mmCIF file with all atom_site columns, C-alpha atoms in Angstrom:
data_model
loop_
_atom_site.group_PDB
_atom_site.id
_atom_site.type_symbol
_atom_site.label_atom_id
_atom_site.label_alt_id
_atom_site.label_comp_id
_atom_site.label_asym_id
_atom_site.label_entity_id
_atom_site.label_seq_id
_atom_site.pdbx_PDB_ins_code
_atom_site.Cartn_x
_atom_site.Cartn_y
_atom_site.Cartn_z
_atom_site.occupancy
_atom_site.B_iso_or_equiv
_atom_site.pdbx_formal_charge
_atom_site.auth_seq_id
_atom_site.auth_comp_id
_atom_site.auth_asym_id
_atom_site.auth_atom_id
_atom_site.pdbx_PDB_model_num
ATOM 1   C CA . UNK N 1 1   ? 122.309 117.496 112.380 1.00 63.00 ? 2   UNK N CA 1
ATOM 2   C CA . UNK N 1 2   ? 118.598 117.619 112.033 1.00 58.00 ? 3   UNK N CA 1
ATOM 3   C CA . UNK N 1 3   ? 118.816 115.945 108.418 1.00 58.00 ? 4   UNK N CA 1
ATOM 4   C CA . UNK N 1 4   ? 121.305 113.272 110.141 1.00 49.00 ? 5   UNK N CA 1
ATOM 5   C CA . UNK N 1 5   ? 118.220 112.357 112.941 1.00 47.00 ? 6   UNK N CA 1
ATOM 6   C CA . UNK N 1 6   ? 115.701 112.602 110.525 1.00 53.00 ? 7   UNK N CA 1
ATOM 7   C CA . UNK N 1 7   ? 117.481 109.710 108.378 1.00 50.00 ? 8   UNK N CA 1
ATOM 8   C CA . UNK N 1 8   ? 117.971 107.775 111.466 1.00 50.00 ? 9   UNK N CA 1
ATOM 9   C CA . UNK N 1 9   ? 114.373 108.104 112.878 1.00 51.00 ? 10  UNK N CA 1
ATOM 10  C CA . UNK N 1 10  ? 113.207 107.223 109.768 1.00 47.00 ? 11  UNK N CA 1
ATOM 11  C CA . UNK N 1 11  ? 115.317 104.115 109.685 1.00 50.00 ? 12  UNK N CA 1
ATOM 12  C CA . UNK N 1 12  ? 114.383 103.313 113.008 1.00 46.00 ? 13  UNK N CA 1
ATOM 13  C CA . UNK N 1 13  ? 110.844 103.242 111.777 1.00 43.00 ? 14  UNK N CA 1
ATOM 14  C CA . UNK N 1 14  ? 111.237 101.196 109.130 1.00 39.00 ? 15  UNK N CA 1
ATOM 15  C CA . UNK N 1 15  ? 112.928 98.660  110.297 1.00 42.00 ? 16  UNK N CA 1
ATOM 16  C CA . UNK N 1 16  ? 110.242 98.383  112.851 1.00 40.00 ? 17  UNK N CA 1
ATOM 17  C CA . UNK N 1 17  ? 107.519 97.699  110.651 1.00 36.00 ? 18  UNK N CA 1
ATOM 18  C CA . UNK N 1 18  ? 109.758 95.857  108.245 1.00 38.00 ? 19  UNK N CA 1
ATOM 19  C CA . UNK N 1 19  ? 110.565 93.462  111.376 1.00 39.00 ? 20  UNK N CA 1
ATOM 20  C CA . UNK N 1 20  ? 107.056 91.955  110.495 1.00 39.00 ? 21  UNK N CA 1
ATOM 21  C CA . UNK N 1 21  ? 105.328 89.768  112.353 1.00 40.00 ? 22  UNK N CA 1
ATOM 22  C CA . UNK N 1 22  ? 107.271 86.968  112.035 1.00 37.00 ? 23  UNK N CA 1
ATOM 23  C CA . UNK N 1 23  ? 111.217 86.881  112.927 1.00 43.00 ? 24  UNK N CA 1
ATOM 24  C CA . UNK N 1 24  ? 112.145 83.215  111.750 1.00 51.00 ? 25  UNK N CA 1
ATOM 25  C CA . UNK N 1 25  ? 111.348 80.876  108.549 1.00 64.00 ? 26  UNK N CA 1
ATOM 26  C CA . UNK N 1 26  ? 108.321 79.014  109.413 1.00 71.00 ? 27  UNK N CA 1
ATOM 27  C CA . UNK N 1 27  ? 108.168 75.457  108.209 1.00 72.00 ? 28  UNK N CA 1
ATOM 28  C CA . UNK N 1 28  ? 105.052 74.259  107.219 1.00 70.00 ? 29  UNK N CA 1
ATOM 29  C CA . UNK N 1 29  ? 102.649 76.748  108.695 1.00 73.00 ? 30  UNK N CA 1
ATOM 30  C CA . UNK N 1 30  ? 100.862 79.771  107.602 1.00 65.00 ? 31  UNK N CA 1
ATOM 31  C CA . UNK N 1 31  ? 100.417 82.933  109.614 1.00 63.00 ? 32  UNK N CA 1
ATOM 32  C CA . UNK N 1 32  ? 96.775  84.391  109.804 1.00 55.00 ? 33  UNK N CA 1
ATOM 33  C CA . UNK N 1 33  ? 98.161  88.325  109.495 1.00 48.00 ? 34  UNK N CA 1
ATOM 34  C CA . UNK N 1 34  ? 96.659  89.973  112.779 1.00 45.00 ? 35  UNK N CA 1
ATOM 35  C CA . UNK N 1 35  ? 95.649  93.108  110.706 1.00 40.00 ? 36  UNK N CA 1
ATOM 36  C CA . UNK N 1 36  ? 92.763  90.384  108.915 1.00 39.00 ? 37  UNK N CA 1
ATOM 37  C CA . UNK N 1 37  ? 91.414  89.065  111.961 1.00 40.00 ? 38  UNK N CA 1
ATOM 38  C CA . UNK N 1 38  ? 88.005  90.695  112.695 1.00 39.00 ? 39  UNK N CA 1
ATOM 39  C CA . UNK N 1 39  ? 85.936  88.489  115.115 1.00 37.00 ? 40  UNK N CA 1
ATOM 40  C CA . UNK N 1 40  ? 82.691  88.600  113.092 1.00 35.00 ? 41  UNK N CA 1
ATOM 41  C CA . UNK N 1 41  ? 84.191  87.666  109.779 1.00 32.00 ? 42  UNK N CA 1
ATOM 42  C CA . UNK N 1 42  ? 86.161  84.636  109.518 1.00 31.00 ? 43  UNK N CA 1
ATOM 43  C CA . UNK N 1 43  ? 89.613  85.058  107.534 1.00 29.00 ? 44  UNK N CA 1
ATOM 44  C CA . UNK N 1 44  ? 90.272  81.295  107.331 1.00 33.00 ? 45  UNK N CA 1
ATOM 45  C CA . UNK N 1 45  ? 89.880  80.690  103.760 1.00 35.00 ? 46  UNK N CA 1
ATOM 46  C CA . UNK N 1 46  ? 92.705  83.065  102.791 1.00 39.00 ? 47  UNK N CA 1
ATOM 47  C CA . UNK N 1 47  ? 94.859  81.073  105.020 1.00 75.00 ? 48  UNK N CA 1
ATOM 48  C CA . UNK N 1 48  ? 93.860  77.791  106.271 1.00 83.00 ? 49  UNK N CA 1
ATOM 49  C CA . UNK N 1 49  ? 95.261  75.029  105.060 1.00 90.00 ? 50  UNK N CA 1
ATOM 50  C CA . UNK N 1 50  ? 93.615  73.885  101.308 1.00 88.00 ? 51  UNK N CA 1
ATOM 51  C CA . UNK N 1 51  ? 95.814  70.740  100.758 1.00 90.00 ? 52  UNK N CA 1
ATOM 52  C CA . UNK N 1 52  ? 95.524  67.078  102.391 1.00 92.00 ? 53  UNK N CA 1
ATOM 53  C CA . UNK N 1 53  ? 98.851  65.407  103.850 1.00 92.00 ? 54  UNK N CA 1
ATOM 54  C CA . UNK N 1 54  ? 98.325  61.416  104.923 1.00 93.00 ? 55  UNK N CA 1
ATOM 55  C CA . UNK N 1 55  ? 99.421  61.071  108.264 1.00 93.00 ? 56  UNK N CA 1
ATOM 56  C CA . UNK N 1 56  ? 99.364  57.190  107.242 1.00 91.00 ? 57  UNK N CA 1
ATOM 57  C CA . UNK N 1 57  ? 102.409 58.013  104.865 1.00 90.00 ? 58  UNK N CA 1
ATOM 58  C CA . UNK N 1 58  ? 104.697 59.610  107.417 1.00 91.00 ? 59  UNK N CA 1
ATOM 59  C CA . UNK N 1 59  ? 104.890 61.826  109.953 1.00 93.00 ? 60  UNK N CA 1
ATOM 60  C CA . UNK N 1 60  ? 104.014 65.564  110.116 1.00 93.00 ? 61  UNK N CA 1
ATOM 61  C CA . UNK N 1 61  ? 106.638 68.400  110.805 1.00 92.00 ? 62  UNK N CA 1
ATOM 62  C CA . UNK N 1 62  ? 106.555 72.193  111.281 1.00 91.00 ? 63  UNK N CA 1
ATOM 63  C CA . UNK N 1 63  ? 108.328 74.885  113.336 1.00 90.00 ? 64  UNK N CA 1
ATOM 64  C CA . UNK N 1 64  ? 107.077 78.834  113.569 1.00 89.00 ? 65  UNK N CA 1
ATOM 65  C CA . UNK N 1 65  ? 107.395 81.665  115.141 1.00 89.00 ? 66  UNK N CA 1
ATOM 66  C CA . UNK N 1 66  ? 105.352 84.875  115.057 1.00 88.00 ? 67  UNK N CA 1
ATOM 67  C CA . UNK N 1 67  ? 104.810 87.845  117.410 1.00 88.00 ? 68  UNK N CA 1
ATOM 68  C CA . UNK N 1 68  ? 101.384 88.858  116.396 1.00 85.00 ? 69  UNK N CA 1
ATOM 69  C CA . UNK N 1 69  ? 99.597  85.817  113.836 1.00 85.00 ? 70  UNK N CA 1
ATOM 70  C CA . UNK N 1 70  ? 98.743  82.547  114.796 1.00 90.00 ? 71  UNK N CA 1
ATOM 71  C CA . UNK N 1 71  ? 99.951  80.298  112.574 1.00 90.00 ? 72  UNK N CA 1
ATOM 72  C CA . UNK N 1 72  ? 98.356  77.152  110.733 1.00 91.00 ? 73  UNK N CA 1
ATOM 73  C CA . UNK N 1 73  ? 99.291  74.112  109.575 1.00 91.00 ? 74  UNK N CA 1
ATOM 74  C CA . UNK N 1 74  ? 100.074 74.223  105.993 1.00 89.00 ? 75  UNK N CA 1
ATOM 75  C CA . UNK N 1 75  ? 97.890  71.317  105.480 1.00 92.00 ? 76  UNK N CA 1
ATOM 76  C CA . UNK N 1 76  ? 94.998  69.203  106.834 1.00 94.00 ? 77  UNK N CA 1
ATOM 77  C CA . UNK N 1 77  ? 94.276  65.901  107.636 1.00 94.00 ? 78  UNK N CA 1
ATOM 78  C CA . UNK N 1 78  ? 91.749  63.123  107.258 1.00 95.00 ? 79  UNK N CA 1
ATOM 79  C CA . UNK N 1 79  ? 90.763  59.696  107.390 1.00 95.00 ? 80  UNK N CA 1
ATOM 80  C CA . UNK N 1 80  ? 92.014  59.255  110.988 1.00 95.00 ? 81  UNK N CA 1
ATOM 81  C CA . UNK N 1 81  ? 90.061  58.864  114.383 1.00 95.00 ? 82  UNK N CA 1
ATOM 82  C CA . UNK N 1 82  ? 93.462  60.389  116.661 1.00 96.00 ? 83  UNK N CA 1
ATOM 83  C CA . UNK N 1 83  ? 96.843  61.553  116.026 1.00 96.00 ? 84  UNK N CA 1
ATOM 84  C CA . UNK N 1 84  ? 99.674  62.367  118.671 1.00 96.00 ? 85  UNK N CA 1
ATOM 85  C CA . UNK N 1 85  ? 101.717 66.088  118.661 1.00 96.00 ? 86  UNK N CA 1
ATOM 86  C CA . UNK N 1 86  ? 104.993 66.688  119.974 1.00 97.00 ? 87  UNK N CA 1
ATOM 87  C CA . UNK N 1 87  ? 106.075 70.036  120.544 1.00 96.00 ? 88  UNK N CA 1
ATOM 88  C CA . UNK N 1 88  ? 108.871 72.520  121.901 1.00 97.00 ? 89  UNK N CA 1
ATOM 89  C CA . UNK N 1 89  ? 108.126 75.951  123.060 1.00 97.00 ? 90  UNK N CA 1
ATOM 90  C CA . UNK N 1 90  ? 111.073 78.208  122.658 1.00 96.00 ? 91  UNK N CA 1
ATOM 91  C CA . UNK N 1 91  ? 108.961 81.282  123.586 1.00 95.00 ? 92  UNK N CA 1
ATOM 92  C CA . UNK N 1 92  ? 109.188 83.323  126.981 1.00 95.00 ? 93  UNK N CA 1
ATOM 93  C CA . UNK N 1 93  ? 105.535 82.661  126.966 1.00 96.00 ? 94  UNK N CA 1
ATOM 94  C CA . UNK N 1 94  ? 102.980 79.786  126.999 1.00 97.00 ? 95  UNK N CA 1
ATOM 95  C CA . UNK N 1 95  ? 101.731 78.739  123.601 1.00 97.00 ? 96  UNK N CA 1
ATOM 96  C CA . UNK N 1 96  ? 98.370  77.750  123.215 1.00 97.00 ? 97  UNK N CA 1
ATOM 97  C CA . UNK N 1 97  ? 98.079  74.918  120.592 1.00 96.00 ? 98  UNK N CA 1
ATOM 98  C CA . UNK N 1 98  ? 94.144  74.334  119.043 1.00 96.00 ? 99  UNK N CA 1
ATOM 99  C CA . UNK N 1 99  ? 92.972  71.172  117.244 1.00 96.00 ? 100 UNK N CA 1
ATOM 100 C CA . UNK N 1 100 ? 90.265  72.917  114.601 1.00 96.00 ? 101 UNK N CA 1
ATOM 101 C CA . UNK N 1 101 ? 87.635  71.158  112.293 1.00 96.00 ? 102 UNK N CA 1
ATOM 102 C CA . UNK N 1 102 ? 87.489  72.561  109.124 1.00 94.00 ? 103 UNK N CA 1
ATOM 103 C CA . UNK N 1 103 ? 84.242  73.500  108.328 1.00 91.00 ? 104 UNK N CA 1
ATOM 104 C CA . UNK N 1 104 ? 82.583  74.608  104.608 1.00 85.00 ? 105 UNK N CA 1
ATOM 105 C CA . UNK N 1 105 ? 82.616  78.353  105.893 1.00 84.00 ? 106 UNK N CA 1
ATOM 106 C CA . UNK N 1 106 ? 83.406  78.231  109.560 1.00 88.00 ? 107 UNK N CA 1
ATOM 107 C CA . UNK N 1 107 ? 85.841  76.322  111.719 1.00 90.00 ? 108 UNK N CA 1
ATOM 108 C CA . UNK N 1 108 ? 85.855  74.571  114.842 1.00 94.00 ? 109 UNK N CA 1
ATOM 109 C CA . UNK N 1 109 ? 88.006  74.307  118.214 1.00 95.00 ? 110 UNK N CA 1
ATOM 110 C CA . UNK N 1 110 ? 87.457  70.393  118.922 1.00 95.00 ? 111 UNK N CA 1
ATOM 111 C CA . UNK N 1 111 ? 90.607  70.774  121.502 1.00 96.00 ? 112 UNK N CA 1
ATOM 112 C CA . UNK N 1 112 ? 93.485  72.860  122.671 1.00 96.00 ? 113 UNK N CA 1
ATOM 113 C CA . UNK N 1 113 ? 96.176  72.305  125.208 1.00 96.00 ? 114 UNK N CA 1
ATOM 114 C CA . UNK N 1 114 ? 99.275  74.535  126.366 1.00 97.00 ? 115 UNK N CA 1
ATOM 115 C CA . UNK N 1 115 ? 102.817 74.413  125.997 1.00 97.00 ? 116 UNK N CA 1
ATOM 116 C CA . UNK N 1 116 ? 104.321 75.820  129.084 1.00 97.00 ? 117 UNK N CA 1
ATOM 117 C CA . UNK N 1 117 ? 107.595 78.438  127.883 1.00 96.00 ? 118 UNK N CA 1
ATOM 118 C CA . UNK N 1 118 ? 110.585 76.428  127.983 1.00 96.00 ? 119 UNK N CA 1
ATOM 119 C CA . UNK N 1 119 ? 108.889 72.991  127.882 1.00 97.00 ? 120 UNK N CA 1
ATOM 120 C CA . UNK N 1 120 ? 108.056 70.033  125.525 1.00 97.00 ? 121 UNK N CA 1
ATOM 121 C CA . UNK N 1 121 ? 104.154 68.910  124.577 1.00 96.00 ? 122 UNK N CA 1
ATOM 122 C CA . UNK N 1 122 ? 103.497 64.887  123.919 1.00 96.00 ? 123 UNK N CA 1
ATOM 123 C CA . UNK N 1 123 ? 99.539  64.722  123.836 1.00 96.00 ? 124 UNK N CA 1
ATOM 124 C CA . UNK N 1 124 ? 97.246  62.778  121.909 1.00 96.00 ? 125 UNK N CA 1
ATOM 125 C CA . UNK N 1 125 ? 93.481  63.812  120.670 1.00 95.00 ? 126 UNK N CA 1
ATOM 126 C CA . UNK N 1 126 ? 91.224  60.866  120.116 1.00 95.00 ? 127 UNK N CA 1
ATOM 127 C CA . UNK N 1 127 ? 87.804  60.431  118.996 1.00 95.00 ? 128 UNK N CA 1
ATOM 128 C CA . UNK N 1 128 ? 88.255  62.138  115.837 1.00 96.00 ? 129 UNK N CA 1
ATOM 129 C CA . UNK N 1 129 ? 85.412  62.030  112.976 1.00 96.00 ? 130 UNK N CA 1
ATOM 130 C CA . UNK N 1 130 ? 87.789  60.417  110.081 1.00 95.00 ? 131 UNK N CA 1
ATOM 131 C CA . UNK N 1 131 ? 85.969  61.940  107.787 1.00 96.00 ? 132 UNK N CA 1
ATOM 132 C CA . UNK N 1 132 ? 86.179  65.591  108.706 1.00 97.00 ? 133 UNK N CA 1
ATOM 133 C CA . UNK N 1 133 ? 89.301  67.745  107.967 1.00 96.00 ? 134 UNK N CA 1
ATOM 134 C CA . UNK N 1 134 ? 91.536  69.103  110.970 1.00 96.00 ? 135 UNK N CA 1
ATOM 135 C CA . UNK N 1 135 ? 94.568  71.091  111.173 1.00 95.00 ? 136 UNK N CA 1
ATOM 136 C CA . UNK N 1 136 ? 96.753  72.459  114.407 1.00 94.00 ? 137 UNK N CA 1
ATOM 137 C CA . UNK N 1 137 ? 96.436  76.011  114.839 1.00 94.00 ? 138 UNK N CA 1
ATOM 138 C CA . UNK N 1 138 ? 99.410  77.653  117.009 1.00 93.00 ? 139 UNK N CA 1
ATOM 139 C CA . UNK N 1 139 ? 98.230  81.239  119.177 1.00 93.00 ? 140 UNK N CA 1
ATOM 140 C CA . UNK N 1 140 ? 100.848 83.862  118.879 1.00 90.00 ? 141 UNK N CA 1
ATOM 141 C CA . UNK N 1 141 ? 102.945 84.886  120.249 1.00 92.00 ? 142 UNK N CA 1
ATOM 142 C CA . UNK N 1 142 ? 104.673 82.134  119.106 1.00 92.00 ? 143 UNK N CA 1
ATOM 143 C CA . UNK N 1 143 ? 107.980 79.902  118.391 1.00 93.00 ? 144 UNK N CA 1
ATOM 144 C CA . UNK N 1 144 ? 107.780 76.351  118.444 1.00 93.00 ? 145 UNK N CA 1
ATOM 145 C CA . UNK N 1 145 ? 108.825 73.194  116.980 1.00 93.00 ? 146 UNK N CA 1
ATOM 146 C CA . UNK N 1 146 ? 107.315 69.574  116.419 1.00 94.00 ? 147 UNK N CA 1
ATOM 147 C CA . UNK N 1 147 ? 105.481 67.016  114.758 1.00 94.00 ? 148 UNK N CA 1
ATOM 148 C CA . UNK N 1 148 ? 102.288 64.914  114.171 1.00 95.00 ? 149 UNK N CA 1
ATOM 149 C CA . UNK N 1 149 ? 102.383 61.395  114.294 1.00 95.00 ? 150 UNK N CA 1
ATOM 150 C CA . UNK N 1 150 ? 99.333  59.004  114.176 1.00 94.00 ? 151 UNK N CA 1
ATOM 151 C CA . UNK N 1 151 ? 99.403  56.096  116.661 1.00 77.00 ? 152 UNK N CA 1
#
């Protein structure tokens, strides 16, 4: 009987930690693992985005969910002074979305708004620098769905 609750504590366990921090496929984002966030060393340039998408070409779509990493954009954009986000929050809680500026080394917040639980987003950030790279970042905990358009 012991063996038998071993086993099944064990299993218990595992699945646990195997549960991960993310419990849905994420479409174009990247989660920022919370075990690599340290707030005097930046862990962006493991996982922020490296690629360019033209907004000009089309719009922008993504859906997440994570418990414990915020999630990024799987790519950046440029050459654009404002672009407009539309987004569903299927989590019990509010999600915090953050316009960043990519920097060489270090980013940038340039604006953030929230996503009440159960509600839909339509905002637009203007007075972008077109020639500076930006990318949405999404605070866990998380589970959301949208897109970027530009006007």
């Amino acid at each position: 009987m012991k063996k038998f609750l071993s086993i099944i504590l064990v299993s218990v366990v595992l699945i646990v930690l195997n549960f991960n921090v993310c419990w849905a496929e994420n479409i174009n984002v990247t989660e920022n693992p919370m075990y690599m966030y340290n707030q005097d060393i930046s862990t962006y340039e493991y996982y922020r985005p490296t690629q360019y998408y033209d907004l000009t070409q089309g719009d922008y779509h993504f859906e997440g969910s994570a418990d414990l990493s915020d999630l990024y954009t799987n790519y950046y954009f440029k050459g654009i002074s404002e672009f407009t986000i539309s987004v569903v929050n299927y989590s019990d809680t509010t999600l915090k979305v953050k316009v960043l500026c990519l920097g060489s080394i270090f980013d940038s917040t340039v604006d953030s708004t929230k996503v009440y639980s159960g509600c839909s987003l339509y905002s637009t950030f203007k007075n972008l620098d077109a020639s500076k790279r930006y990318c949405l970042l999404f605070v866990a905990p998380c589970n959301f769905k949208g897109y970027i358009t530009v006007n």
